[in-house]
C-alpha positions as a Python dict, from the first residue, in 0.01 Angstrom:
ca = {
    (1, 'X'): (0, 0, 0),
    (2, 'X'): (152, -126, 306),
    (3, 'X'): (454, -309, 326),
    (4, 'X'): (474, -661, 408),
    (5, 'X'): (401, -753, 769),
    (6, 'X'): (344, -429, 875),
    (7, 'X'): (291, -294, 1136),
    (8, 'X'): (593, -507, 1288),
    (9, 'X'): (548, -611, 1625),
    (10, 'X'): (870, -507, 1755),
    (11, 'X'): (1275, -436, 1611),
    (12, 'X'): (1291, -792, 1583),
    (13, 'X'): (1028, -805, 1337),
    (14, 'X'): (1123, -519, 1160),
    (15, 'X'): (1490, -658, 1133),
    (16, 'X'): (1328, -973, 978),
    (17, 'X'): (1165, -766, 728),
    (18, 'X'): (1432, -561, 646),
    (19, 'X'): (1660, -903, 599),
    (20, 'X'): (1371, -1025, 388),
    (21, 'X'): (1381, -733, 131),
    (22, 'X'): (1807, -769, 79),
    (23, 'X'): (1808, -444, 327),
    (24, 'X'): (2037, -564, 639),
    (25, 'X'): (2346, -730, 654),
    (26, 'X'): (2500, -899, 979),
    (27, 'X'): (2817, -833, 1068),
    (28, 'X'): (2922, -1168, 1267),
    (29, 'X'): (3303, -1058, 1325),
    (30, 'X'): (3391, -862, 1637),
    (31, 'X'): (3389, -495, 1631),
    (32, 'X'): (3438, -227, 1901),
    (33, 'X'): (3154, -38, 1979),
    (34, 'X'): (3441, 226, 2064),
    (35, 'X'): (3477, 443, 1733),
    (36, 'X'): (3484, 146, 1504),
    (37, 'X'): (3104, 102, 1518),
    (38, 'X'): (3098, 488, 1417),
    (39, 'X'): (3334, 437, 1100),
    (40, 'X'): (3156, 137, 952),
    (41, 'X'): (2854, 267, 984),
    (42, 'X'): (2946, 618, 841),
    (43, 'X'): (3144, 444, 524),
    (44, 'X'): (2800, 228, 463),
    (45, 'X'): (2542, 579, 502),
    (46, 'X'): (2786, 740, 229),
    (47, 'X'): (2757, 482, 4),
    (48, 'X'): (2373, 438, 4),
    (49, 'X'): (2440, 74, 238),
    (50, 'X'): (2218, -186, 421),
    (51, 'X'): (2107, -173, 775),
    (52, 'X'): (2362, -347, 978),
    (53, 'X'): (2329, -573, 1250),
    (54, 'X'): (2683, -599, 1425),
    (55, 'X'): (2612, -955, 1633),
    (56, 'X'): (2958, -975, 1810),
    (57, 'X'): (3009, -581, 1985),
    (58, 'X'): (3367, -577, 2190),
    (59, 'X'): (3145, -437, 2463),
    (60, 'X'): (2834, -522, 2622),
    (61, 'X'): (2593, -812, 2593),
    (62, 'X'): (2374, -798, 2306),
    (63, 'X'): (2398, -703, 1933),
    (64, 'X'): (2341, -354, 1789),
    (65, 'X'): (2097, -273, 1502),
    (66, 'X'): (2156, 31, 1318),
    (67, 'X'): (2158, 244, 1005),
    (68, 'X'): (1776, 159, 989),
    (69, 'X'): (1644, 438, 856),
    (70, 'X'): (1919, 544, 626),
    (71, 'X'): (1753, 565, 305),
    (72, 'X'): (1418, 669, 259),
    (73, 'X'): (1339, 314, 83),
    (74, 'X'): (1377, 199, 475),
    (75, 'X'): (1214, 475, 624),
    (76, 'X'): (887, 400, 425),
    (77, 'X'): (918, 42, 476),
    (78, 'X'): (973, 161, 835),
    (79, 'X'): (605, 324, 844),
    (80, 'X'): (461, 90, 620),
    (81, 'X'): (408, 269, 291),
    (82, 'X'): (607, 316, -84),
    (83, 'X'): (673, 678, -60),
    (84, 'X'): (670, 847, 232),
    (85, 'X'): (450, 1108, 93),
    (86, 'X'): (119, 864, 130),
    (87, 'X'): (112, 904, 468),
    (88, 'X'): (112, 1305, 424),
    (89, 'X'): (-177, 1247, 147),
    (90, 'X'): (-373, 1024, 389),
    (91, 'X'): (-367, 1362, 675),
    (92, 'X'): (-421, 1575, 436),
    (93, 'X'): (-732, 1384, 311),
    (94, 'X'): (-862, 1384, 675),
    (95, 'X'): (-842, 1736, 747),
    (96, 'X'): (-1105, 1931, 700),
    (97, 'X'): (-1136, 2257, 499),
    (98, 'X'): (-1325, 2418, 769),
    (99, 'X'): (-1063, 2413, 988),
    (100, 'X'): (-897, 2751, 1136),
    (101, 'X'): (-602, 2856, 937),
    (102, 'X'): (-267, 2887, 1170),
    (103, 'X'): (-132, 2758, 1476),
    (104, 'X'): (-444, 2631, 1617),
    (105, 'X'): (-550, 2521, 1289),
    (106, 'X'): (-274, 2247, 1322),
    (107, 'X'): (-351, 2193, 1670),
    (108, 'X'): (-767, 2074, 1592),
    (109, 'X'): (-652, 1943, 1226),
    (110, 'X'): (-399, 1670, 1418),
    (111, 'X'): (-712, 1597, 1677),
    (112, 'X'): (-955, 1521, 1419),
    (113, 'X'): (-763, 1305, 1233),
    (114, 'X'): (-690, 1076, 1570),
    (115, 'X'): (-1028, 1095, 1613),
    (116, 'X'): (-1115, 994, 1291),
    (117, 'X'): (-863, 690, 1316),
    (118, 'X'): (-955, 621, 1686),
    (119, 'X'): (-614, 461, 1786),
    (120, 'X'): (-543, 536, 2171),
    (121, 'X'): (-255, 290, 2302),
    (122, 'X'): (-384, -25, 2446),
    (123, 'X'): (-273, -118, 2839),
    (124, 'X'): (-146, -406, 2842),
    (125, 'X'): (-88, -623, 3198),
    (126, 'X'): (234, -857, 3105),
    (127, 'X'): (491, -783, 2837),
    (128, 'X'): (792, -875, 2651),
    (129, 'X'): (1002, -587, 2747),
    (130, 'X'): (954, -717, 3085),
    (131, 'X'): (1056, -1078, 3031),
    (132, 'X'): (1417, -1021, 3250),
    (133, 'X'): (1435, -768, 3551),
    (134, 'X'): (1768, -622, 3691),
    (135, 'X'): (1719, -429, 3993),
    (136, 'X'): (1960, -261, 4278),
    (137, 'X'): (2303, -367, 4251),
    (138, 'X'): (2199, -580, 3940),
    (139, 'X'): (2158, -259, 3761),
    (140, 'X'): (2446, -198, 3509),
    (141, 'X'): (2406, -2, 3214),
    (142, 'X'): (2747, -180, 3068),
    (143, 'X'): (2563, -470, 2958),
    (144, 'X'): (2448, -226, 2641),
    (145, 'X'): (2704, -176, 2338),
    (146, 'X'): (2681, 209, 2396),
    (147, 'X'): (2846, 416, 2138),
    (148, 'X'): (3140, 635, 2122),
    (149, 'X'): (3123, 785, 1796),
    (150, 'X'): (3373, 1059, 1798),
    (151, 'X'): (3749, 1047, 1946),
    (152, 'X'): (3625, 1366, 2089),
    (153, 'X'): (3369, 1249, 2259),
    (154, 'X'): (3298, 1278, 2655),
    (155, 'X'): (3250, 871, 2672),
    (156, 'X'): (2963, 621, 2588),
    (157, 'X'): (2612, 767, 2459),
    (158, 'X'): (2278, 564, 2403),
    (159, 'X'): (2188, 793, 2068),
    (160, 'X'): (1799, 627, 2079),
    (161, 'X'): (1669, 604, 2391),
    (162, 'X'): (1278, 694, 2435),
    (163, 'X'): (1233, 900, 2718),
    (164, 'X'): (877, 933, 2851),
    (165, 'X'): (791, 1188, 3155),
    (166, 'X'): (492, 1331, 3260),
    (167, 'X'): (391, 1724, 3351),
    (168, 'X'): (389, 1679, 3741),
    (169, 'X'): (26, 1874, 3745),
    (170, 'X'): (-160, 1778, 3473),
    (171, 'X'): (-53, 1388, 3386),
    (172, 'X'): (44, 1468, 3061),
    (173, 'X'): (265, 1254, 2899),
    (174, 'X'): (567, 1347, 2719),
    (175, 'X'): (820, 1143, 2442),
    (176, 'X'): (1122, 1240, 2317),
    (177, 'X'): (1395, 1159, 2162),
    (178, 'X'): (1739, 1295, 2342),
    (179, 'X'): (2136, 1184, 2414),
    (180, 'X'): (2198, 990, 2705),
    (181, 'X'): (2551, 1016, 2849),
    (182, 'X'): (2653, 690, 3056),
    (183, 'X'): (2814, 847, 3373),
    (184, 'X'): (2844, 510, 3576),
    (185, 'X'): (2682, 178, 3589),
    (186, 'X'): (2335, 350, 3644),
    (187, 'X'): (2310, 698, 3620),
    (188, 'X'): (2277, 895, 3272),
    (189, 'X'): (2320, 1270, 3141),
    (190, 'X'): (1949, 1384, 3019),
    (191, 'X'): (2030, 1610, 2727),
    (192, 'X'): (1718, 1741, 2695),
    (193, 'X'): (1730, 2095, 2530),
    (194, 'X'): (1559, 2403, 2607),
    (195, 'X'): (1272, 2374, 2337),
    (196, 'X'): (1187, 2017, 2425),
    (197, 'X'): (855, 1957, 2648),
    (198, 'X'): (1031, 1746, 2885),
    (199, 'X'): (1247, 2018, 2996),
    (200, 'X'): (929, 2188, 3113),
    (201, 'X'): (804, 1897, 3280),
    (202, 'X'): (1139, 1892, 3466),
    (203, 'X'): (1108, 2264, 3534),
    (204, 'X'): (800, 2170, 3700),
    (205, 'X'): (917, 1917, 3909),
    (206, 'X'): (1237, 2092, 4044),
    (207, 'X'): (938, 2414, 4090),
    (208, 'X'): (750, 2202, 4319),
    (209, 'X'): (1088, 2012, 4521),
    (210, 'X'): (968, 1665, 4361),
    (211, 'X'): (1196, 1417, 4185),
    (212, 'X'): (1065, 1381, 3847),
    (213, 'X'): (1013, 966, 3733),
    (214, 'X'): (1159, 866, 3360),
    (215, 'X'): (1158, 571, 3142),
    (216, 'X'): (1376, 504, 2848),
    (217, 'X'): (1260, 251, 2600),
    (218, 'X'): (1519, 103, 2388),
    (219, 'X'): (1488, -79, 2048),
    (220, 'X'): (1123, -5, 2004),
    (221, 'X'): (947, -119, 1651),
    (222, 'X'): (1038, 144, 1400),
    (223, 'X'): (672, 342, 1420),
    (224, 'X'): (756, 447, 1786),
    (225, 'X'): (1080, 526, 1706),
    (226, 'X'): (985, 785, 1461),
    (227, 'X'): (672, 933, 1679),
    (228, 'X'): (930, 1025, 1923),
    (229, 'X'): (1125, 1220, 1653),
    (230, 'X'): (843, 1369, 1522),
    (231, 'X'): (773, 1729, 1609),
    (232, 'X'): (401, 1724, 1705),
    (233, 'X'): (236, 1989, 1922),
    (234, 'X'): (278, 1930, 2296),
    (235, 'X'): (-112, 1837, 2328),
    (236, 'X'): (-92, 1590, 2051),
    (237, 'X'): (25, 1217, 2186),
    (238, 'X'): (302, 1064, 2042),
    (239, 'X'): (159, 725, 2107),
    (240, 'X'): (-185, 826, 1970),
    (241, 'X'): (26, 951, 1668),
    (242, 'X'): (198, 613, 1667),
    (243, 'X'): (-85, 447, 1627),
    (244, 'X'): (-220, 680, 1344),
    (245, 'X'): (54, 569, 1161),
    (246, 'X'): (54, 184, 1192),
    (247, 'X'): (-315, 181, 1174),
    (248, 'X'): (-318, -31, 1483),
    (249, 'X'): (-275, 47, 1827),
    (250, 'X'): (98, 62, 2038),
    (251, 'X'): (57, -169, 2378),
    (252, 'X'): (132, -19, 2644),
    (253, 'X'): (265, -154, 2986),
    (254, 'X'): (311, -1, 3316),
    (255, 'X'): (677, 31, 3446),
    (256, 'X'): (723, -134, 3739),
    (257, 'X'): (925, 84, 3944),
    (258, 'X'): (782, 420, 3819),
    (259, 'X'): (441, 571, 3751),
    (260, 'X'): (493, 564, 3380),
    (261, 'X'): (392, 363, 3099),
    (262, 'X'): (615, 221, 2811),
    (263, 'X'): (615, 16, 2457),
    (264, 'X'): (520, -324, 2575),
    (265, 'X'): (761, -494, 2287),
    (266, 'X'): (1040, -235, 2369),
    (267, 'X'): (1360, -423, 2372),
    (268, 'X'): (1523, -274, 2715),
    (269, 'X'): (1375, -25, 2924),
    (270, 'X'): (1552, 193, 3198),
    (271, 'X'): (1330, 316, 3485),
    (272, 'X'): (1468, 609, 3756),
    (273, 'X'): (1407, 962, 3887),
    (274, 'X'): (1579, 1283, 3874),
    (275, 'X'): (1652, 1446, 4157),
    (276, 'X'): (1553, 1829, 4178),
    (277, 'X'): (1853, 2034, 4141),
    (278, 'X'): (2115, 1749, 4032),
    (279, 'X'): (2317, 1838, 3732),
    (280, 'X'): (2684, 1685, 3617),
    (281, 'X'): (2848, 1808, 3307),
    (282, 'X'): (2739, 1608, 2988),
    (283, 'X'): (2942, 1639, 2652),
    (284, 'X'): (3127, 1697, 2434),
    (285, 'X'): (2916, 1484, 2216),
    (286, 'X'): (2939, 1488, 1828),
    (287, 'X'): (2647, 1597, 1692),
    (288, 'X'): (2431, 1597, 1338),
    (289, 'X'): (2534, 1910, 1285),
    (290, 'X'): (2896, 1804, 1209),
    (291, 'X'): (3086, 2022, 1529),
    (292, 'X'): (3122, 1889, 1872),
    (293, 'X'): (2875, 2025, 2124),
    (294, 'X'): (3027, 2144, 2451),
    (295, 'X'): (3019, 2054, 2827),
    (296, 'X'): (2666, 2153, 2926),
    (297, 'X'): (2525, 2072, 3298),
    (298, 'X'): (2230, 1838, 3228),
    (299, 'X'): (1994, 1666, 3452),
    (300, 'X'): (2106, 1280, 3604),
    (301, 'X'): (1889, 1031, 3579),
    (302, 'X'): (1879, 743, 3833),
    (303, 'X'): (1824, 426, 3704),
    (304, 'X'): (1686, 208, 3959),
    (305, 'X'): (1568, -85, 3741),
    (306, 'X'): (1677, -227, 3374),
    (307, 'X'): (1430, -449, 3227),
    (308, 'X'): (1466, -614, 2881),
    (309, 'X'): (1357, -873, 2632),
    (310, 'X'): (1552, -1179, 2617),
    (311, 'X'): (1830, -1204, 2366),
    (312, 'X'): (1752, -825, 2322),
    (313, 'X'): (1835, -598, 2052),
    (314, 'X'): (2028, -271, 2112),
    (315, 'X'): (1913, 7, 1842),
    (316, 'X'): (2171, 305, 1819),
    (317, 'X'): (2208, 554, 1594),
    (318, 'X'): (2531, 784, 1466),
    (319, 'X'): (2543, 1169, 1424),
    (320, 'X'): (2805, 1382, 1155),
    (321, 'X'): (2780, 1601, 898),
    (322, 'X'): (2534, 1466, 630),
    (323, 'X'): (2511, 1230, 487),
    (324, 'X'): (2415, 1032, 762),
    (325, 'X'): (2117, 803, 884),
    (326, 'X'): (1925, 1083, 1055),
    (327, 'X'): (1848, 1145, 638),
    (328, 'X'): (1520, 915, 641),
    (329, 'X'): (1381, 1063, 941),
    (330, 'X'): (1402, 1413, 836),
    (331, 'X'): (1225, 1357, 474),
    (332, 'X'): (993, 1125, 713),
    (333, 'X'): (863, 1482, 864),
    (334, 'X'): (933, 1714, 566),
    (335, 'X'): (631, 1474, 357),
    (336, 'X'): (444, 1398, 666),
    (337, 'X'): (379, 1727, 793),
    (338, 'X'): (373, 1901, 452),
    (339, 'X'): (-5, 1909, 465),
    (340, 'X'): (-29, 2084, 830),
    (341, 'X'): (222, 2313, 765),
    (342, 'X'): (1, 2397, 462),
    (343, 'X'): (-277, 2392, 700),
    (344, 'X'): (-159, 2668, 873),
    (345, 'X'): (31, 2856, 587),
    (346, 'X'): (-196, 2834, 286),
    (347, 'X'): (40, 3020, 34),
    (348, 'X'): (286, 2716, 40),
    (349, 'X'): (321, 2465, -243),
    (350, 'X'): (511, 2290, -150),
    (351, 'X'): (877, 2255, 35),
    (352, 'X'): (1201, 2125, 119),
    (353, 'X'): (1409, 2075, 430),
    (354, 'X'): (1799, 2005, 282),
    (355, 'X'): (1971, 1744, 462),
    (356, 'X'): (2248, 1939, 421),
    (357, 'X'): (2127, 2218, 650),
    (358, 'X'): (2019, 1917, 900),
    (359, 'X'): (1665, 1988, 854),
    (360, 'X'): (1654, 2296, 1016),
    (361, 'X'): (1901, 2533, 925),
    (362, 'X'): (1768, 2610, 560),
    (363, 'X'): (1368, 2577, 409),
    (364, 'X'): (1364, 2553, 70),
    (365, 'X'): (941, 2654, -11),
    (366, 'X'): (753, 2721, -323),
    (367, 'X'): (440, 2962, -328),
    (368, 'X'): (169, 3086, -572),
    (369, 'X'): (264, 3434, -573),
    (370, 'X'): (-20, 3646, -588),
    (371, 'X'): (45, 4025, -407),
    (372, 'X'): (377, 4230, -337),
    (373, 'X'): (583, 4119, -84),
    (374, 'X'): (405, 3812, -74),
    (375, 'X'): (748, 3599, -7),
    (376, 'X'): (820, 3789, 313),
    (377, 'X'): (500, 3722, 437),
    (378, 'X'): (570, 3353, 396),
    (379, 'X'): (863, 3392, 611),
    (380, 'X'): (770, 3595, 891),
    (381, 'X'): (482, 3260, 888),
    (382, 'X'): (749, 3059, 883),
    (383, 'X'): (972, 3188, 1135),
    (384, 'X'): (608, 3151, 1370),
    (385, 'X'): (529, 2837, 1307),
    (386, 'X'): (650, 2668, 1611),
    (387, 'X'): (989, 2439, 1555),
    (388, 'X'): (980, 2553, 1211),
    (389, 'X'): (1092, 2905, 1398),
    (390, 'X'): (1447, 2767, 1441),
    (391, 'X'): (1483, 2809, 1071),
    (392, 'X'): (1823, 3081, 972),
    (393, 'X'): (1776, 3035, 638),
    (394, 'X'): (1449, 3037, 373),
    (395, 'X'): (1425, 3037, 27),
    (396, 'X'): (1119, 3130, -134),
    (397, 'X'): (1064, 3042, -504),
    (398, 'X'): (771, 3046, -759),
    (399, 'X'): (485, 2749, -777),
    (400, 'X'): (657, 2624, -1128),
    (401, 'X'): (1005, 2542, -935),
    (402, 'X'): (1055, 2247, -809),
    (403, 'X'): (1180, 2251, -452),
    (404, 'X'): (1347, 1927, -412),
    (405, 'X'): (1551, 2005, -754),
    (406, 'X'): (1853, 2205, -602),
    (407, 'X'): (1983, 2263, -923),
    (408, 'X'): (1677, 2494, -1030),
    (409, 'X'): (1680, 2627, -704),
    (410, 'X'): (2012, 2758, -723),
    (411, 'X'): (1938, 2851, -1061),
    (412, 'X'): (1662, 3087, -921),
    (413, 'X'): (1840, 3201, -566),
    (414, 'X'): (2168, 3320, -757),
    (415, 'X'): (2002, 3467, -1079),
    (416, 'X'): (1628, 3567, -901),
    (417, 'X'): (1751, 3826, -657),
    (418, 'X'): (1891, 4176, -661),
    (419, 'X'): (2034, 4143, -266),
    (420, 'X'): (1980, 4502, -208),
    (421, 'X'): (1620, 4434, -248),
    (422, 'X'): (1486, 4093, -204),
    (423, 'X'): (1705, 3988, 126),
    (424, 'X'): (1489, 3971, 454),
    (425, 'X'): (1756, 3966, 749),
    (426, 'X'): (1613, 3935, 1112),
    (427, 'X'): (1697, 3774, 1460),
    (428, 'X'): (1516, 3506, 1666),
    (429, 'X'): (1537, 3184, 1801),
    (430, 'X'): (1797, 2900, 1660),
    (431, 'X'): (1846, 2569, 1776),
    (432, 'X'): (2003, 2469, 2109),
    (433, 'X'): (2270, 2314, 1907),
    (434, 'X'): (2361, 2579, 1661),
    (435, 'X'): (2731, 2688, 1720),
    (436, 'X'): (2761, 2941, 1485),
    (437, 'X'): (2506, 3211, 1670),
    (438, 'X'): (2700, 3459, 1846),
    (439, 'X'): (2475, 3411, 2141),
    (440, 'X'): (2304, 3076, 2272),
    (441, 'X'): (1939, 3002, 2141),
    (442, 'X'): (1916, 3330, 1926),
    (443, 'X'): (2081, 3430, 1645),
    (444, 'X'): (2050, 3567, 1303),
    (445, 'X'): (1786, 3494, 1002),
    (446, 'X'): (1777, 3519, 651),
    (447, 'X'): (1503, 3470, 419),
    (448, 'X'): (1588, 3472, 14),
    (449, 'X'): (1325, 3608, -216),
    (450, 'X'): (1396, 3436, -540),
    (451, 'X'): (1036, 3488, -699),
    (452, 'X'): (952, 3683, -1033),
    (453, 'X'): (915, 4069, -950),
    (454, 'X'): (619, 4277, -950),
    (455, 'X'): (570, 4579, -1095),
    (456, 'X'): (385, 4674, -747),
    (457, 'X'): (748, 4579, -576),
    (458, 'X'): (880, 4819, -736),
    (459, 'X'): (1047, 4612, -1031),
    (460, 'X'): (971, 4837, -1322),
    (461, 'X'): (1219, 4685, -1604),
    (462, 'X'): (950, 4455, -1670),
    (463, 'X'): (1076, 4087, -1549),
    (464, 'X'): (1181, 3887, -1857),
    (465, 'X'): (992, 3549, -1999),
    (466, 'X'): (1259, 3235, -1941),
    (467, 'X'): (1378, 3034, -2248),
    (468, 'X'): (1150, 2721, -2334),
    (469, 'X'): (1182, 2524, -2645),
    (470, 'X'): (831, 2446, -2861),
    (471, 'X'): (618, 2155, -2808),
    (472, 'X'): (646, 2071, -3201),
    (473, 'X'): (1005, 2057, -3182),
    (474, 'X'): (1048, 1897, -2875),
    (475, 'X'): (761, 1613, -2990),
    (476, 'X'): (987, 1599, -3343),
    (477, 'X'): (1336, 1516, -3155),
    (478, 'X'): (1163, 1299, -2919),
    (479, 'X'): (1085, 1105, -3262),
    (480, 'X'): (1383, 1142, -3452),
    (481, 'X'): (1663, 1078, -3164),
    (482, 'X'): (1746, 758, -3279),
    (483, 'X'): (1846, 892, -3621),
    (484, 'X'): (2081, 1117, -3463),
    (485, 'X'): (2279, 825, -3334),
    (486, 'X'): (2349, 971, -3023),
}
């Protein structure tokens, strides 16, 4: 069932929604966008807060929404739905069983259901991200309440700015969801890392001498916001998957300075070019994963023209160690995709992505065991299955565990496995982030088989039946507990 007034028009909308349902709180006092932003917000994650709306930032001209999607009540009111696992049920229901197992089973499964719900993004010819224009020397990216959120930190970031590009050869358009380091009063650091599609688009560009055109949407409704989080295969629109999700088509509207579109009912957009073989050092930036990242060259984007609602909305986000906001977002993918990554690994039951392990560090998964060695086959899928490849760690347990119950999982990991037998170490590709591989982008694997044993494994004890008490006496305590006076 959707949620009241969804799909929301813009932030705006959603923010009324949110107020609406006891879910936001307005902070009208000053704060500093400076590290005090950062500590509020991180006390109110950590104790399962609101969505704030600070209305009087130290710095810059306009208020700053954030902790949105903290909790997974507000991601699901985000997209519309009670649990977020209704929107995994309605893909699933869509795909059909004809479709190829693997890779490119994902691929056609993803087209068919946009076909299905035929919901291209609709051009639009005026719009309300449009409704004030700063150009030239009237371009200053100090009139946004940019974030420092570590003392460490190389200066101001904008934590969730949309950036669109296009491949320079075949149109195709590209959003993501990357750091932007404010260098001056209009240029940017692009942190775009070496997995992401619009580092390839830059590639191309700087291949063929061309400056490469960007746009960064700001404060988009929350639907957008999570497409461009969302790791969908490069062929598969994020805007086309945005409108999947709200059930209603995104309006579009071109830039005006650049050959790129953008979310009509953005709140501020940024429009500018890189220049082919411009870099600057970007970082140290505190990241999700809870370390600092270090100085990096990036890409500079020039930002030629700032265009925004009026009385905009900034949207921002802060990165630590979990618990943090990026929570929602994460279990967003982990129930949306479940039936895809099914798709293309039939043996899975199910699975979990800890927040703990930042979504990518450790896969919790649950199979139907049916042959030796069935686990590591699971794993070596996994560790193919494209961003799920970045995985170091996976635990593999039987159908009748219960993935998102770490208690039974650790119950299984530490009492499941002899080490010298069931532990699947390997190498491959990690995260661009990951500081603890010995060498950038590669590093290390592990995958845990915590399964019963076969006798065709070579487990020939005979694996022993786990401790269950009756039915009967079960039903006969359930009766009699409040003669026990407990």
């Amino acid at each position: 069932m959707a949620a009241r007034g969804f799909p929301y028009t813009d932030l705006k909308d959603f923010l009324a929604a949110l107020e609406r349902a006891g879910e936001l709180r307005r902070v009208n006092v000053p704060v500093d966008p400076t590290l005090e932003i950062s500590e509020v917000v991180t006390r109110t994650v950590r104790a399962g807060g609101p969505a704030l709306l600070f209305e009087r930032p130290t710095r810059g001209e306009m208020p700053v929404a954030i902790n949105l999607f903290g909790t997974e009540k507000r991601m699901a009111m985000a997209l519309g739905v009670e649990s977020l696992d209704e929107i995994g049920a309605r893909i699933g229901a869509l795909i059909k069983p004809e479709l190829p197992v693997g890779w490119s089973g994902i691929r056609e499964g993803l087209g068919k259901v946009m076909q299905l719900k035929s919901v291209p993004p609709r051009k639009v010819r005026t719009a309300p991200c449009q409704e004030v224009v700063y150009s030239g020397d009237d371009v200053d990216l100090n009139r946004l309440p940019g974030l420092q959120v570590w003392p460490g930190d190389g200066g101001v970031f904008h934590n969730y700015g949309l950036t669109h590009t296009k491949h320079p050869e075949t149109g195709k358009r590209n959003l993501g969801l990357y750091r932007l380091q404010q260098h001056s009063r209009n240029t940017l650091g692009m942190h775009w890392q070496i997995h992401k599609d619009s580092t390839a688009h830059h590639a191309v560009a700087e291949r063929l001498g061309q400056r490469l055109p960007v746009a960064i949407a700001i404060g988009c409704d929350p639907v957008v916001s999570y497409a461009a989080s969302a790791p969908l295969p490069g062929d598969i629109d994020e805007y086309l998957f945005a409108g999947f999700l709200r059930g209603e088509r995104v309006e579009m509207v071109d830039c005006l300075t650049v050959p790129l579109q953008v979310p009509a009912h953005a709140q501020i957009v940024l429009e500018g070019y890189l220049e082919p073989g411009e870099r600057l050092p970007e970082g140290p930036f505190g990241d999700h994963t809870g370390f600092y990242t270090p100085v990096e060259p990036f890409p500079v984007l020039h930002v030629e023209t700032m265009t925004t609602q009026r009385n905009p909305v900034y949207h921002s986000i802060v990165t630590s160690k979990p618990p943090q906001e990026d929570h929602g977002l994460g279990k967003a993918t982990e129930r949306i995709f479940q039936p895809l990554l099914k798709l293309m690994i039939p043996d899975i039951v199910d699975y979990d992505l800890p927040a703990a392990g930042v979504f990518h560090n450790c896969a919790i998964v649950s199979i139907r065991k049916r042959y030796p060695k069935h686990a590591q086959k699971v794993m070596n899928a996994i560790w193919g299955a494209h961003l799920m490849s970045l995985t170091k760690l996976i635990v593999i347990v039987d159908e009748d565990c219960d993935v998102h119950d770490y208690n039974e999982v650790a119950f299984r990991a530490f009492g499941n496995v002899d080490y010298a037998r069931d532990l699947l170490l390997t190498e491959g590709p990690v995260d661009h982030l990951d500081h603890s591989s010995y060498q950038q982008f590669w590093g290390g694997k592990a995958g845990v088989d915590a399964t019963r044993k076969l006798p065709t494994e070579g487990y020939t004890r005979g694996w022993p039946e786990e401790m269950h008490m009756s039915p009967e006496v079960v039903s006969l305590v359930d009766k009699r507990w409040k003669e026990y006076g407990l």
